[in-house]
PDB file of C-alpha atoms and ligand atoms in Angstrom:
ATOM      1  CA  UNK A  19     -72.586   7.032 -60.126  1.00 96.00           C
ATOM      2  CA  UNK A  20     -73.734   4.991 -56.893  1.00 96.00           C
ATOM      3  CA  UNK A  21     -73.867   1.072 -56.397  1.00 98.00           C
ATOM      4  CA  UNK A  22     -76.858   0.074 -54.485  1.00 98.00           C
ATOM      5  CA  UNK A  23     -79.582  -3.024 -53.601  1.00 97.00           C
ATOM      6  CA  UNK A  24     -81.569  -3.607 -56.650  1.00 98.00           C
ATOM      7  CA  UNK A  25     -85.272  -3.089 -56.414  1.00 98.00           C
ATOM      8  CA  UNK A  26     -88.025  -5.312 -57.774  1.00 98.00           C
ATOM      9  CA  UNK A  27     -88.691  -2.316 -60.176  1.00 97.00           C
ATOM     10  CA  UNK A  28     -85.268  -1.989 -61.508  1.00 98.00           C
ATOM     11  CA  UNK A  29     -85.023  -5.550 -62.909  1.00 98.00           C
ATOM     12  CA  UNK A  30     -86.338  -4.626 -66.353  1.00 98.00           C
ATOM     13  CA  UNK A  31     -83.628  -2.638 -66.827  1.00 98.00           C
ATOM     14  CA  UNK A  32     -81.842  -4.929 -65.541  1.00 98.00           C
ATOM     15  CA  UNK A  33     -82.722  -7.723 -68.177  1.00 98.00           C
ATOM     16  CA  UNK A  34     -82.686  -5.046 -71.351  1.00 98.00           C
ATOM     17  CA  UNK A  35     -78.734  -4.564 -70.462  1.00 98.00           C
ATOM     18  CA  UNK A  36     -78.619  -8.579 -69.890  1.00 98.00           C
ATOM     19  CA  UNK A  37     -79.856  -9.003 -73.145  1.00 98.00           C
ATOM     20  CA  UNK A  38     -77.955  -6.575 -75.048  1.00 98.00           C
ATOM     21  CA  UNK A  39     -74.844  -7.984 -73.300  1.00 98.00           C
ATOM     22  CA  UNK A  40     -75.065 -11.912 -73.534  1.00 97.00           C
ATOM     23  CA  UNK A  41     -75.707 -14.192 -76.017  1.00 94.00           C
ATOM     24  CA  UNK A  42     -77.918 -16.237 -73.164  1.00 93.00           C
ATOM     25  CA  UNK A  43     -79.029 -13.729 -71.102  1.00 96.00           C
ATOM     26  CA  UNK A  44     -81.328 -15.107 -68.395  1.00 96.00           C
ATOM     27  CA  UNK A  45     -85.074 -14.663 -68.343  1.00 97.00           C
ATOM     28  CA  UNK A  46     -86.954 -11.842 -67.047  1.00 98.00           C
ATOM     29  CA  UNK A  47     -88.416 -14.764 -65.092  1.00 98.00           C
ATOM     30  CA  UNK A  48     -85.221 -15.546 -63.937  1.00 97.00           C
ATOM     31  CA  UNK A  49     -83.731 -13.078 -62.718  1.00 98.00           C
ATOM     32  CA  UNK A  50     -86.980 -11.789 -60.527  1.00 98.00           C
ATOM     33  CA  UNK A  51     -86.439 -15.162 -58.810  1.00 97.00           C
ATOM     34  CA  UNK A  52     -82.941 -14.636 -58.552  1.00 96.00           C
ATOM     35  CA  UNK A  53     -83.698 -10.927 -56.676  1.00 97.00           C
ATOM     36  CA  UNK A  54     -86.386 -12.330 -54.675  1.00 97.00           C
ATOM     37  CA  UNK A  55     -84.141 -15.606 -53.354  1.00 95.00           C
ATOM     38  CA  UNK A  56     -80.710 -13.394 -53.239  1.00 93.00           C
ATOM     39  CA  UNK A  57     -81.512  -9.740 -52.800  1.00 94.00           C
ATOM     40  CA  UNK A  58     -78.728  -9.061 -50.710  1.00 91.00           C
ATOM     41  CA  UNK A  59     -76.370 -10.179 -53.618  1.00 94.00           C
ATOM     42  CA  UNK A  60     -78.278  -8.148 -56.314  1.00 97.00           C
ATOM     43  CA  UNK A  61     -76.283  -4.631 -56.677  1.00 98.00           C
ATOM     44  CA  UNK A  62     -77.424  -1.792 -59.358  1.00 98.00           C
ATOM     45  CA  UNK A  63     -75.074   1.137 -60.607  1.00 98.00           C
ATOM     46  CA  UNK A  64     -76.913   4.232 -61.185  1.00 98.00           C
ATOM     47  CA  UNK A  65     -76.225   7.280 -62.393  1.00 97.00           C
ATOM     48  CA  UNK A  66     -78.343  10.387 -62.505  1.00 95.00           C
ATOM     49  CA  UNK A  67     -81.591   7.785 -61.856  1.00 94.00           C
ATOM     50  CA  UNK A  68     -80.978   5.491 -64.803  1.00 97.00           C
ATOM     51  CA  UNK A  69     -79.571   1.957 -63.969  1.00 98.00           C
ATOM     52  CA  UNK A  70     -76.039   1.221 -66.547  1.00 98.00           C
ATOM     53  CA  UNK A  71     -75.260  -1.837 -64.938  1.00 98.00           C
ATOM     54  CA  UNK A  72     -75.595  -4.694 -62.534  1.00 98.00           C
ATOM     55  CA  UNK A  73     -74.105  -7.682 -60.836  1.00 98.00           C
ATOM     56  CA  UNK A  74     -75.183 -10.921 -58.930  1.00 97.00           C
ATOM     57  CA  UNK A  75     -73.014 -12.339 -56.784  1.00 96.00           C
ATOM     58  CA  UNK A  76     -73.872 -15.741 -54.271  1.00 92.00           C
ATOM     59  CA  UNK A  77     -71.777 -17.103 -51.281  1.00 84.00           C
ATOM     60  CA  UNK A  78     -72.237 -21.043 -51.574  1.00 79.00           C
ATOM     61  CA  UNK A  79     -70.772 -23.640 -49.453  1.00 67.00           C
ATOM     62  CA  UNK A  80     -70.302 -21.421 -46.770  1.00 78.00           C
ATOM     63  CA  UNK A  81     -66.704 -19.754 -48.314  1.00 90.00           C
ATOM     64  CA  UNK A  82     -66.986 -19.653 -51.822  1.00 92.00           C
ATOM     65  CA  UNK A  83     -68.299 -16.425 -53.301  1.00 95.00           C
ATOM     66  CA  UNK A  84     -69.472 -16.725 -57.146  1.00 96.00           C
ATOM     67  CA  UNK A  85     -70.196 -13.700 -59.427  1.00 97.00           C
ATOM     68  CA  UNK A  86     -73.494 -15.041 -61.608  1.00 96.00           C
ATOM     69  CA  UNK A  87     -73.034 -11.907 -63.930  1.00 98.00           C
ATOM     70  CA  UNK A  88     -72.083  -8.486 -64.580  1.00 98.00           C
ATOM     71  CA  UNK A  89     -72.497  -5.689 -66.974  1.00 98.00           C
ATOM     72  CA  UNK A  90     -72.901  -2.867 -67.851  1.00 98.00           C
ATOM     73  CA  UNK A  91     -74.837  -1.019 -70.281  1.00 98.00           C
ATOM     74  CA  UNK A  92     -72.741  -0.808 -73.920  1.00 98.00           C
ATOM     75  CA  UNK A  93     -72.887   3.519 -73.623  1.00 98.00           C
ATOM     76  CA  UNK A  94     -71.192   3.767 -70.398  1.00 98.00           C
ATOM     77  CA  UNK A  95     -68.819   1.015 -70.625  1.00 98.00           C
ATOM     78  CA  UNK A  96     -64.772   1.458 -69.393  1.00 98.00           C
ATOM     79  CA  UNK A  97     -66.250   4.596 -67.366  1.00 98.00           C
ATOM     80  CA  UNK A  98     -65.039   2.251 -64.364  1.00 98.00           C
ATOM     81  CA  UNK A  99     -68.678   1.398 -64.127  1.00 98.00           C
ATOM     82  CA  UNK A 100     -67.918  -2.682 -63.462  1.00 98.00           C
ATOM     83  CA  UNK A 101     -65.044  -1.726 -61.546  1.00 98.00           C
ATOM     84  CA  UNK A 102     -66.948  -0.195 -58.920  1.00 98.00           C
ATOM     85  CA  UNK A 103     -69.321  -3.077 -59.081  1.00 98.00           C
ATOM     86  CA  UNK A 104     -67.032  -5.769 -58.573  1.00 98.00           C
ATOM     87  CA  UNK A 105     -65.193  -3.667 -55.791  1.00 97.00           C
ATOM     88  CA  UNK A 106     -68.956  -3.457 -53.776  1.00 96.00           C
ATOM     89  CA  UNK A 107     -70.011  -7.338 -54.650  1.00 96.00           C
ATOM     90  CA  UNK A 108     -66.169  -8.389 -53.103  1.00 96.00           C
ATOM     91  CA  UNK A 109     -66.360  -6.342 -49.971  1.00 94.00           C
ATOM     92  CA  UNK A 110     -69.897  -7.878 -49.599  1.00 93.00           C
ATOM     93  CA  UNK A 111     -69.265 -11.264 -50.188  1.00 93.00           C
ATOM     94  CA  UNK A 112     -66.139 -11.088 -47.978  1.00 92.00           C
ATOM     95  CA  UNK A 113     -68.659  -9.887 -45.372  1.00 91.00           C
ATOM     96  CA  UNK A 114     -70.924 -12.543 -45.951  1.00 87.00           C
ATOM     97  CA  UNK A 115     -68.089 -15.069 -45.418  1.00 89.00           C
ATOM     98  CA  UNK A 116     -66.610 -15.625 -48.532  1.00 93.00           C
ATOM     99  CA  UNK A 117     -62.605 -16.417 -48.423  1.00 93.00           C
ATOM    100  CA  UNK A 118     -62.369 -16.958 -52.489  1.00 95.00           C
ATOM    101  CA  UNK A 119     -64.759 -15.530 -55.468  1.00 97.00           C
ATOM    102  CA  UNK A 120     -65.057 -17.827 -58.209  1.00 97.00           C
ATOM    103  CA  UNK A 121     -66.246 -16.819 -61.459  1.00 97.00           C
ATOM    104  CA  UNK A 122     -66.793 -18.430 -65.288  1.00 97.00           C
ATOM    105  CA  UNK A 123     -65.940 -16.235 -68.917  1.00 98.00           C
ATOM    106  CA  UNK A 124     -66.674 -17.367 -71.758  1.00 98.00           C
ATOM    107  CA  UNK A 125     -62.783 -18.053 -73.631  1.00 98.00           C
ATOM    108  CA  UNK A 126     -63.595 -15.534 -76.217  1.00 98.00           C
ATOM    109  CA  UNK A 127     -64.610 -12.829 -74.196  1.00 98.00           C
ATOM    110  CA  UNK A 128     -61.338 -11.298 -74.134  1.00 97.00           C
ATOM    111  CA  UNK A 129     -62.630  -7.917 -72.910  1.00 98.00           C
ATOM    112  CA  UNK A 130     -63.907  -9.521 -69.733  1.00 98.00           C
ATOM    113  CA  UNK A 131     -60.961 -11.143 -69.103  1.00 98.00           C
ATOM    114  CA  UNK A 132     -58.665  -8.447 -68.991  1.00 98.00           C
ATOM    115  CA  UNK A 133     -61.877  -6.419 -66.604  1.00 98.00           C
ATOM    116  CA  UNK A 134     -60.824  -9.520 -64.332  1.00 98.00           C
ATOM    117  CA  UNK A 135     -57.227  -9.556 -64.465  1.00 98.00           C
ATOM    118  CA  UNK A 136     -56.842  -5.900 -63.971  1.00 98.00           C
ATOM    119  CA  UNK A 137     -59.495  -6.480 -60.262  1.00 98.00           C
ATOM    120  CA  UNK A 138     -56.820  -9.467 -59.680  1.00 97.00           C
ATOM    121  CA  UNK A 139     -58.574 -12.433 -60.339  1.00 98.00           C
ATOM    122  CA  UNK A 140     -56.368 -15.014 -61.977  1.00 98.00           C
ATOM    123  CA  UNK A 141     -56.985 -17.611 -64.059  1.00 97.00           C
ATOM    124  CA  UNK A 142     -57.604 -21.430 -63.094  1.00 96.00           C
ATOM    125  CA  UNK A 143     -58.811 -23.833 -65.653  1.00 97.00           C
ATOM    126  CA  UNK A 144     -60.084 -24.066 -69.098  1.00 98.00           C
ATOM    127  CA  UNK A 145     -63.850 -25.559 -68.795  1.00 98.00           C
ATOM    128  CA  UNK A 146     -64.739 -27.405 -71.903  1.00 98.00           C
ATOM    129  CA  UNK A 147     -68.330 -27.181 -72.895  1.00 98.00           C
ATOM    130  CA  UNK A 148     -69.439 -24.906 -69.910  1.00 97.00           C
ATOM    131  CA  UNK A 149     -71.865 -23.079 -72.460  1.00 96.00           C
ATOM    132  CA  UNK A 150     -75.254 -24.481 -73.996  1.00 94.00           C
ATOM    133  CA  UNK A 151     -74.233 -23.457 -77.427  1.00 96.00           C
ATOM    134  CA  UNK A 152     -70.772 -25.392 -77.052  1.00 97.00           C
ATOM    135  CA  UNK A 153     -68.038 -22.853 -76.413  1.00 98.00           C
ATOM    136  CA  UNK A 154     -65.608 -23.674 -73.196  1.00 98.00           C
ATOM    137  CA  UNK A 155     -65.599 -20.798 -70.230  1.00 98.00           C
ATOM    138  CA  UNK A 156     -62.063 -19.718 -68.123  1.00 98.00           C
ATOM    139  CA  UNK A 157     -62.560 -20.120 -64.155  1.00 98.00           C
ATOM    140  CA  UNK A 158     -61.653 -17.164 -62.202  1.00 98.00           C
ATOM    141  CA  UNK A 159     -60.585 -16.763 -59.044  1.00 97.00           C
ATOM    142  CA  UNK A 160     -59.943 -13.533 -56.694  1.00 97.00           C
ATOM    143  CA  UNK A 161     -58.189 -14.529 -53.173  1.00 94.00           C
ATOM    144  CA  UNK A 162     -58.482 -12.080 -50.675  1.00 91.00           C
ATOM    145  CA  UNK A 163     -55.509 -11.525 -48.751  1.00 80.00           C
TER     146      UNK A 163
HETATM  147  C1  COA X 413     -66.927  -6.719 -68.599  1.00 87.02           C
HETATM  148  C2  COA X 413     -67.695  -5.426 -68.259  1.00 87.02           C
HETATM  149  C3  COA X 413     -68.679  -5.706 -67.128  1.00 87.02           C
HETATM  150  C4  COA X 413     -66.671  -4.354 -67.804  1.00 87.02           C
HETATM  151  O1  COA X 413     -67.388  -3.196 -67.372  1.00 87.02           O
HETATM  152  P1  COA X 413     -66.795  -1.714 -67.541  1.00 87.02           P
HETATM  153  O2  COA X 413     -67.644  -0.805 -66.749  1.00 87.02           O
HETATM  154  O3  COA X 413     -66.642  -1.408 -68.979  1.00 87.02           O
HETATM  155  O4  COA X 413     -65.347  -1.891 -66.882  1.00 87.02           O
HETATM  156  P2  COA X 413     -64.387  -0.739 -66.283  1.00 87.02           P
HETATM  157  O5  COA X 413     -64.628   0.544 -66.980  1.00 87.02           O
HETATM  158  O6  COA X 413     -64.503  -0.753 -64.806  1.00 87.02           O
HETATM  159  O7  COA X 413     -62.957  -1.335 -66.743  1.00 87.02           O
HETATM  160  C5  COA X 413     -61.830  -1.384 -65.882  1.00 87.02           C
HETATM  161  C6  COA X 413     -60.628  -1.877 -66.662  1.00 87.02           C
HETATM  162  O8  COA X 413     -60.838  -3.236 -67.117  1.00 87.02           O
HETATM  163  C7  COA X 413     -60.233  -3.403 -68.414  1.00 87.02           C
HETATM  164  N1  COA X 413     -61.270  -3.595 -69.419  1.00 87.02           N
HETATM  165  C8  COA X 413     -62.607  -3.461 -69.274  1.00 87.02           C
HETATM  166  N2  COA X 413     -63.230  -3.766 -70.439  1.00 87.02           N
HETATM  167  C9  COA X 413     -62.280  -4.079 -71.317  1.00 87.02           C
HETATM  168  C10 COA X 413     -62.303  -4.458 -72.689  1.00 87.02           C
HETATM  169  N3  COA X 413     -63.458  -4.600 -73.380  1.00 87.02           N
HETATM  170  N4  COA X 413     -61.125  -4.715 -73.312  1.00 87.02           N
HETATM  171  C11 COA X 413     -59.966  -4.603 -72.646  1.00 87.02           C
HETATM  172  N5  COA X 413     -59.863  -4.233 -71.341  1.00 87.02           N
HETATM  173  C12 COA X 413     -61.015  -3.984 -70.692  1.00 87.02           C
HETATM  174  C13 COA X 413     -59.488  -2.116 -68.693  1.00 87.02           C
HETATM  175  O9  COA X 413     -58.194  -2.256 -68.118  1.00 87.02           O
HETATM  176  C14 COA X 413     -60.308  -1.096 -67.920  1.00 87.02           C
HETATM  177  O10 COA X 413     -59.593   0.069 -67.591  1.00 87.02           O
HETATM  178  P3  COA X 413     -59.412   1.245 -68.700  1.00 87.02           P
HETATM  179  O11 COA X 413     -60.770   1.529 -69.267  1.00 87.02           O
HETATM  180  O12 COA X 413     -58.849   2.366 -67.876  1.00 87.02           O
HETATM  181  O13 COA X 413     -58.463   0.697 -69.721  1.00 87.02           O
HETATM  182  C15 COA X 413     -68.429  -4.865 -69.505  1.00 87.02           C
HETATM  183  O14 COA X 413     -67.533  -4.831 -70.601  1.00 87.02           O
HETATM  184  C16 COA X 413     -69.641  -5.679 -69.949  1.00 87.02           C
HETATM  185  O15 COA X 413     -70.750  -5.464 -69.477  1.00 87.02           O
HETATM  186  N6  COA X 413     -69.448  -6.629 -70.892  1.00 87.02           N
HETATM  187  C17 COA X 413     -70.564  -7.427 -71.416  1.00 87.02           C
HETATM  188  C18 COA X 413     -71.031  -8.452 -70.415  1.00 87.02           C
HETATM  189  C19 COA X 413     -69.895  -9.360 -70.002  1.00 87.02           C
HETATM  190  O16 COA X 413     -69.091  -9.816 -70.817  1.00 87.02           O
HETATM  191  N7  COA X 413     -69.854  -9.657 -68.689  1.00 87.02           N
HETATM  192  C20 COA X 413     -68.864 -10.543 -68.126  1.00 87.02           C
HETATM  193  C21 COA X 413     -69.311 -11.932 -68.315  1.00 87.02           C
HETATM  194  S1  COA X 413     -68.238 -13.107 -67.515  1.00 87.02           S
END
């Protein structure tokens, strides 16, 4: 498996494992703008020439990195897959000036939450409402050292 940029022609992919992942998975639309805006911050894990996963990750206000989303296909999931995702996206946001990364989870995605505890994020605050369809999301933070 190899993390690299995505590619204007790997965002289909990109949004079938979005939309077999979320329950709001952004637009097709979307997430072209997203690439064409943020390329730098658009990685792709491949493996043998099919794409199984993908984050987007931002720096805003000058320190703060945010992850936007990750994931990764449902048939190669805990194959470390996000793990080496996350580890890219946090030595390039570092490098892009980021002190802090800053992410949301939705409460009930337990799964996720433990992905982030075992990276070393760490839990912040409850956000009530953060979803359209109601449910509240977890802020995450990772510190680097
Ligand atoms: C969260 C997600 C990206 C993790 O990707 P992954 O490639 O499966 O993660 P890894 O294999 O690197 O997991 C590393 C460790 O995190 C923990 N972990 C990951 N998924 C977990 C789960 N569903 N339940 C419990 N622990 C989990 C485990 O400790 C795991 O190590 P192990 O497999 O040796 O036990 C993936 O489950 C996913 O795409 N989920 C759907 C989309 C999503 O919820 N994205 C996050 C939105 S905030």
């Amino acid at each position: 498996m190899h993390v690299r940029d995505a590619k204007p022609q790997d965002l289909r992919p990109v949004y079938e494992i979005a939309q077999d992942s979320f329950k709001d998975p952004y637009p097709l639309r979307l997430i072209r703008h997203i690439h064409s805006t943020n390329p730098e911050g658009f990685l792709i894990a491949e493996i043998g020439g099919s794409i199984v996963g993908y984050l987007i990750g931002v720096v805003r206000w000058g320190n703060v990195g945010h992850i936007l989303a990750i994931a990764v296909d449902k048939s190669h999931r805990r194959k470390g897959v996000g793990t080496a995702l996350m580890i890219n996206a946090l030595e390039r946001l570092r490098k892009h000036g980021a002190s802090q990364i800053k992410l949301e989870v939705r409460a009930s995605n337990e799964g996720a939450q433990k992905f982030y505890e075992r990276l070393g994020f760490e839990s912040q605050e409850v956000v009530p409402s953060y979803y359209s369809d109601g449910e509240a999301a977890i802020s995450v933070k990772y510190k680097f050292d």
